[in-house]
Amino acid sequence: MSADGFHAGPPPGARADWTIDQQWAAYTPAEHEVWLTLYERQAALLPGRACEPFLKGLEALDLHRSGIPEFARINRELERLTGWTVVAVPGLVPDEVFFEHLANRRFPAGRFIRRPDQLDYLQEPDVFHDVFGHVPMLADPVFADYMQAYGEGGLRAQGLGHLAHLARLYWYTVEFGLLQTARGLRIYGAGIVSSRAESVFALDDPSPNRLGFDLERVMRTPYRIDDFQQVYFVIPSLRALLDATLQDFGPLYARLSAADDLPIAAIAPTDRVFTRGTQAYARAAAAQ
Ligand SMILES: [Fe+2]
């Protein structure tokens, strides 16, 4: 998670890299209970919906046992598997801080957890979104490399003035990505797997478009932060996603500078169409 508009440095109590102690012992029983409630309902829903690497990572990291997981415990296994660690941050951090952490295989996670009346929607990412949603995929070696490459690319994009384009890549992959498998589409995006409603909507609802992933196409597509997505992009494999990002984005950014954004629900003649969405949900939501 990252956000623009920070110029004052880390808040009081945070280190220069914006990390803080998780203070795991300070969580209340009620907070652990929120984790367990969210965990159990997603764990019941996700088999057959989330991709195998996610489910495998979830299992390997044992995120269930004691309520909100202690990062130090997760990190022992995660570091052994892929060299990644989770670090606690107070909330949204500046882009360059976020990229710097990713480039060094550290995933910044919020420490707080949502209230019991916010189980289904929360604007700012909390520890459930960040750890349950993001961390299982970091146990996969290929995805682990992709996230590091993204962080390195972020630092470069910032220098080139193309952060807005790169942010769309993160959004449509790390947060809302779908994976094509022999048994149908599966979820790998953290924004989907951490949301009960979107775990169903993203795969089953006739409303959104589901289109083949193409790096340049994705970077020309705006996204919505306030509701279900109108388009999901499907990657053929995690390896293909990683390979697509292991190139110099300079020429790509040059082309994007000269190209208009595509309307969010548009389907281009060159798109590979998995689902031609009705957009009925988005129309109904807009009419309210
Ligand atoms: Fe996220």
PDB file of C-alpha atoms in Angstrom, residues 61 65 70-81 84-85:
ATOM      1  CA  LEU A  61       2.414 -19.960   6.612  1.00  0.00           C
ATOM      2  CA  ARG A  65      -3.559 -20.763  14.587  1.00  0.00           C
ATOM      3  CA  GLU A  70       2.748 -12.559  14.685  1.00  0.00           C
ATOM      4  CA  PHE A  71       4.912 -11.244  11.837  1.00  0.00           C
ATOM      5  CA  ALA A  72       8.094 -12.611  13.434  1.00  0.00           C
ATOM      6  CA  ARG A  73       6.605 -16.117  13.291  1.00  0.00           C
ATOM      7  CA  ILE A  74       5.383 -15.812   9.675  1.00  0.00           C
ATOM      8  CA  ASN A  75       8.735 -14.380   8.668  1.00  0.00           C
ATOM      9  CA  ARG A  76      10.710 -17.405   9.786  1.00  0.00           C
ATOM     10  CA  GLU A  77       8.898 -19.582   7.257  1.00  0.00           C
ATOM     11  CA  LEU A  78       8.418 -16.940   4.569  1.00  0.00           C
ATOM     12  CA  GLU A  79      12.076 -15.992   4.618  1.00  0.00           C
ATOM     13  CA  ARG A  80      13.047 -19.630   4.323  1.00  0.00           C
ATOM     14  CA  LEU A  81      10.730 -20.112   1.329  1.00  0.00           C
ATOM     15  CA  TRP A  84      10.565 -12.204   1.828  1.00  0.00           C
ATOM     16  CA  THR A  85       9.583 -10.726   5.179  1.00  0.00           C
TER      17      THR A  85
END
